[in-house]
Amino acid sequence: MDSAISVTQLPDAPPPIMCNQQASTSNVTAISPSENTEISPKRFKPDFNIRSILEKSIPGENILKDLGSGNLSRNNRLKMVQILVAELMTMFGDRPKSDIKIAMARAVIEEFPFLKDEEGQGFEAWYTPGKGLHSATGWLEEKLRNMRRRINQEKNKTNISSSSATVSKSKLVQFTSLPESSISEEDYEGMVEWLKHHVEPLTKVKEFMSKTSVKRASWIREHSDLSVGAILKEHPRLIDTPGM
């Protein structure tokens, strides 16, 4: 007799529960692509140490004394703006982004709270972003604009205006060539090195800036690929000498 294998039959699986498709879809809210906002990467925000920036500069000691007394004279405020803008241009070029300028303006009032404005966020006197048809304003922004204009003037000292396009070739050479410098290369290098470390006496600074102007313009033309920050490292008095 054949042995039989007893198989226990499992109960039939229950039939699938049929959902009311219309009811289920009415409870689902579709998210459109415009509503599905992505978290953008965190923007780079430099941590400016205003006190350290001032300490590195030549006039910084007097400015910090002024700030320590809870007062900032107009003259020292102008020098402070020059120093901070030089730092901005060295690190980020002559057109730093708005976030960078806000970070520096905010760092100023956080380091020296008595400089904070009573209205707004408190740093608007130092930098106010542009909005709509209104351009950005503030001491940092105005100095940046002046520096861009000054650097461009240095670069374009020998550029020909559009009205000169019809002049003869001989005159064209006269327009494009620099005048001969009145100082030797050795004197030029000595004056440039002195100017890197001195902001006064102002009469001597202006004298050396004037005497080195031709060779400085030639140097800038030969190094036209350099950034504004690199130019200011070699010729820092361009940013803080009145009339230059």
Short mmCIF file of C-alpha atoms in Angstrom, two decimals:
data_model
loop_
_atom_site.label_atom_id
_atom_site.label_comp_id
_atom_site.label_asym_id
_atom_site.label_seq_id
_atom_site.Cartn_x
_atom_site.Cartn_y
_atom_site.Cartn_z
CA MET A 1 0.00 0.00 0.00
CA ASP A 2 1.43 3.25 -1.07
CA SER A 3 2.16 5.58 1.78
CA ALA A 4 0.23 8.78 1.49
CA ILE A 5 1.70 12.11 2.41
CA SER A 6 -0.74 14.07 4.42
CA VAL A 7 -0.81 17.65 3.28
CA THR A 8 -2.44 20.22 5.41
CA GLN A 9 -4.15 22.61 3.11
CA LEU A 10 -3.64 26.22 4.02
CA PRO A 11 -6.70 28.35 4.05
CA ASP A 12 -7.23 30.46 1.03
CA ALA A 13 -5.74 33.93 1.31
CA PRO A 14 -8.37 36.56 1.85
CA PRO A 15 -9.25 38.44 -1.25
CA PRO A 16 -7.50 41.79 -1.62
CA ILE A 17 -9.35 44.71 -0.22
CA MET A 18 -10.48 46.83 -3.10
CA CYS A 19 -10.13 50.50 -2.35
CA ASN A 20 -12.48 53.00 -3.72
CA GLN A 21 -10.14 54.68 -6.19
CA GLN A 22 -12.15 57.83 -6.31
CA ALA A 23 -12.18 58.15 -2.54
CA SER A 24 -8.45 57.48 -2.18
CA THR A 25 -7.38 60.02 -4.77
CA SER A 26 -9.53 62.69 -3.21
CA ASN A 27 -7.50 62.39 0.01
CA VAL A 28 -4.11 62.85 -1.70
CA THR A 29 -2.81 66.35 -2.28
CA ALA A 30 -0.54 66.49 -5.27
CA ILE A 31 2.60 68.57 -4.77
CA SER A 32 3.52 70.60 -7.77
CA PRO A 33 7.20 71.16 -8.59
CA SER A 34 6.89 74.81 -7.63
CA GLU A 35 5.70 73.86 -4.14
CA ASN A 36 8.46 71.30 -3.61
CA THR A 37 11.12 73.80 -2.54
CA GLU A 38 14.68 72.57 -2.27
CA ILE A 39 17.03 73.61 0.48
CA SER A 40 19.81 75.54 -1.20
CA PRO A 41 23.40 74.98 -0.06
CA LYS A 42 24.53 77.27 2.73
CA ARG A 43 26.15 80.37 1.33
CA PHE A 44 29.69 81.20 2.26
CA LYS A 45 29.71 83.92 4.90
CA PRO A 46 33.15 85.11 5.93
CA ASP A 47 33.79 85.71 9.59
CA PHE A 48 35.39 89.16 9.55
CA ASN A 49 37.45 90.09 12.59
CA ILE A 50 37.31 93.88 12.32
CA ARG A 51 39.72 94.48 15.20
CA SER A 52 42.36 92.21 13.64
CA ILE A 53 41.96 93.88 10.25
CA LEU A 54 42.56 97.29 11.82
CA GLU A 55 45.52 96.04 13.86
CA LYS A 56 47.27 94.92 10.65
CA SER A 57 47.11 98.41 9.12
CA ILE A 58 49.38 101.36 9.77
CA PRO A 59 46.71 103.86 10.98
CA GLY A 60 44.78 101.11 12.78
CA GLU A 61 46.29 101.84 16.21
CA ASN A 62 44.90 105.38 16.35
CA ILE A 63 41.54 104.22 14.99
CA LEU A 64 41.27 101.53 17.68
CA LYS A 65 42.09 104.11 20.37
CA ASP A 66 39.28 106.26 19.03
CA LEU A 67 36.90 103.29 18.96
CA GLY A 68 37.95 102.27 22.47
CA SER A 69 36.82 105.63 23.80
CA GLY A 70 33.35 105.08 22.34
CA ASN A 71 33.83 107.74 19.71
CA LEU A 72 34.88 107.71 16.06
CA SER A 73 35.96 110.96 14.44
CA ARG A 74 35.10 111.59 10.81
CA ASN A 75 38.78 111.48 9.84
CA ASN A 76 39.30 108.09 11.50
CA ARG A 77 36.03 106.79 10.11
CA LEU A 78 37.24 107.60 6.58
CA LYS A 79 40.52 105.79 7.28
CA MET A 80 38.64 102.83 8.75
CA VAL A 81 36.47 102.55 5.64
CA GLN A 82 39.60 102.66 3.46
CA ILE A 83 41.19 99.82 5.45
CA LEU A 84 38.06 97.65 5.36
CA VAL A 85 37.54 98.19 1.64
CA ALA A 86 41.18 97.31 0.96
CA GLU A 87 40.58 94.05 2.85
CA LEU A 88 37.43 93.36 0.81
CA MET A 89 39.17 94.01 -2.49
CA THR A 90 42.20 91.93 -1.56
CA MET A 91 40.05 88.95 -0.57
CA PHE A 92 37.14 89.19 -3.03
CA GLY A 93 38.14 91.56 -5.83
CA ASP A 94 36.62 94.93 -6.67
CA ARG A 95 33.04 93.61 -6.92
CA PRO A 96 32.35 91.54 -3.79
CA LYS A 97 28.85 90.08 -3.56
CA SER A 98 26.18 91.73 -1.46
CA ASP A 99 26.31 88.96 1.17
CA ILE A 100 30.01 89.63 1.68
CA LYS A 101 29.47 93.36 2.19
CA ILE A 102 26.57 92.73 4.57
CA ALA A 103 28.78 90.35 6.58
CA MET A 104 31.47 93.01 6.95
CA ALA A 105 29.00 95.78 7.84
CA ARG A 106 27.37 93.54 10.43
CA ALA A 107 30.78 92.59 11.86
CA VAL A 108 31.58 96.29 12.38
CA ILE A 109 28.56 96.97 14.60
CA GLU A 110 28.95 93.65 16.44
CA GLU A 111 32.57 94.48 17.30
CA PHE A 112 31.78 98.12 18.16
CA PRO A 113 28.10 98.32 19.20
CA PHE A 114 28.11 102.11 19.67
CA LEU A 115 28.37 102.40 15.86
CA LYS A 116 25.01 100.67 15.42
CA ASP A 117 22.21 102.71 13.87
CA GLU A 118 18.98 103.05 15.81
CA GLU A 119 16.90 102.17 12.76
CA GLY A 120 16.84 99.08 10.55
CA GLN A 121 19.33 96.31 11.29
CA GLY A 122 21.89 98.80 12.50
CA PHE A 123 24.56 98.45 9.80
CA GLU A 124 22.87 100.38 6.97
CA ALA A 125 25.23 103.37 7.24
CA TRP A 126 28.07 101.01 6.37
CA TYR A 127 26.23 99.08 3.68
CA THR A 128 22.66 99.01 2.38
CA PRO A 129 21.90 96.51 -0.42
CA GLY A 130 20.31 97.79 -3.61
CA LYS A 131 16.64 97.14 -4.18
CA GLY A 132 14.69 97.56 -7.40
CA LEU A 133 15.79 100.74 -9.14
CA HIS A 134 17.76 101.89 -6.10
CA SER A 135 21.50 101.19 -6.08
CA ALA A 136 23.36 99.95 -3.04
CA THR A 137 24.61 102.67 -0.69
CA GLY A 138 26.72 103.05 2.43
CA TRP A 139 30.31 103.99 3.20
CA LEU A 140 31.74 100.63 2.09
CA GLU A 141 29.85 100.67 -1.20
CA GLU A 142 30.76 104.27 -2.02
CA LYS A 143 34.45 103.62 -1.37
CA LEU A 144 34.35 100.48 -3.53
CA ARG A 145 32.90 102.51 -6.41
CA ASN A 146 35.57 105.18 -6.01
CA MET A 147 38.30 102.55 -5.99
CA ARG A 148 36.99 100.85 -9.13
CA ARG A 149 37.01 104.21 -10.86
CA ARG A 150 40.52 105.01 -9.62
CA ILE A 151 41.97 101.65 -10.67
CA ASN A 152 40.35 101.95 -14.10
CA GLN A 153 41.83 105.41 -14.49
CA GLU A 154 45.27 104.02 -13.71
CA LYS A 155 44.78 101.23 -16.24
CA ASN A 156 43.39 103.54 -18.91
CA LYS A 157 45.73 106.50 -18.56
CA THR A 158 47.00 105.98 -22.06
CA ASN A 159 43.82 104.70 -23.68
CA ILE A 160 42.64 106.55 -26.76
CA SER A 161 39.23 108.16 -26.76
CA SER A 162 36.83 107.38 -29.58
CA SER A 163 37.33 110.87 -30.98
CA SER A 164 41.01 110.06 -31.56
CA ALA A 165 40.23 107.21 -33.95
CA THR A 166 40.73 109.40 -37.00
CA VAL A 167 44.13 110.83 -36.07
CA SER A 168 47.18 109.96 -38.13
CA LYS A 169 49.40 107.01 -37.27
CA SER A 170 52.20 109.26 -35.99
CA LYS A 171 49.83 111.00 -33.60
CA LEU A 172 48.41 107.64 -32.57
CA VAL A 173 51.84 106.59 -31.34
CA GLN A 174 52.07 109.78 -29.29
CA PHE A 175 48.73 109.06 -27.63
CA THR A 176 49.54 105.46 -26.74
CA SER A 177 53.10 105.89 -25.46
CA LEU A 178 53.85 106.85 -21.88
CA PRO A 179 56.03 109.87 -21.12
CA GLU A 180 59.55 109.19 -19.94
CA SER A 181 59.92 108.82 -16.19
CA SER A 182 62.06 111.34 -14.33
CA ILE A 183 63.34 108.77 -11.81
CA SER A 184 65.57 105.73 -12.10
CA GLU A 185 64.36 102.16 -11.63
CA GLU A 186 66.23 101.98 -8.33
CA ASP A 187 64.57 105.16 -7.03
CA TYR A 188 61.18 103.88 -8.19
CA GLU A 189 61.57 100.59 -6.32
CA GLY A 190 62.71 102.43 -3.18
CA MET A 191 59.74 104.82 -3.27
CA VAL A 192 57.26 102.00 -3.90
CA GLU A 193 58.67 100.06 -0.94
CA TRP A 194 58.49 103.17 1.30
CA LEU A 195 54.88 103.81 0.25
CA LYS A 196 53.91 100.27 1.25
CA HIS A 197 54.72 101.07 4.87
CA HIS A 198 53.85 104.76 5.26
CA VAL A 199 50.66 106.80 5.04
CA GLU A 200 52.21 110.01 6.34
CA PRO A 201 53.58 112.61 6.21
CA LEU A 202 50.99 113.23 3.53
CA THR A 203 53.16 115.71 1.62
CA LYS A 204 55.86 113.06 1.16
CA VAL A 205 53.30 110.39 0.25
CA LYS A 206 51.86 112.66 -2.46
CA GLU A 207 55.34 113.54 -3.69
CA PHE A 208 56.34 109.88 -4.07
CA MET A 209 52.99 108.96 -5.64
CA SER A 210 53.48 111.72 -8.20
CA LYS A 211 57.09 110.78 -8.97
CA THR A 212 56.24 107.09 -9.40
CA SER A 213 53.07 107.68 -11.46
CA VAL A 214 54.61 107.00 -14.90
CA LYS A 215 56.43 103.83 -13.90
CA ARG A 216 53.42 102.73 -11.85
CA ALA A 217 51.14 103.13 -14.89
CA SER A 218 53.64 101.15 -16.96
CA TRP A 219 53.77 98.42 -14.30
CA ILE A 220 49.97 98.16 -14.21
CA ARG A 221 49.83 97.91 -18.01
CA GLU A 222 52.46 95.17 -18.02
CA HIS A 223 50.51 93.28 -15.34
CA SER A 224 47.01 93.89 -16.71
CA ASP A 225 46.02 90.31 -15.89
CA LEU A 226 46.39 90.94 -12.15
CA SER A 227 43.35 91.38 -9.94
CA VAL A 228 42.60 94.68 -8.24
CA GLY A 229 43.61 93.11 -4.93
CA ALA A 230 47.03 92.17 -6.30
CA ILE A 231 47.55 95.69 -7.66
CA LEU A 232 46.67 97.19 -4.28
CA LYS A 233 49.16 94.91 -2.54
CA GLU A 234 51.92 96.40 -4.67
CA HIS A 235 50.54 99.97 -4.57
CA PRO A 236 48.39 100.26 -1.40
CA ARG A 237 48.44 104.07 -1.33
CA LEU A 238 46.17 104.12 -4.39
CA ILE A 239 43.28 103.47 -2.03
CA ASP A 240 43.93 106.08 0.64
CA THR A 241 45.85 108.99 -0.88
CA PRO A 242 43.60 112.01 -1.50
CA GLY A 243 43.64 113.21 -5.09
CA MET A 244 45.12 110.02 -6.50
#
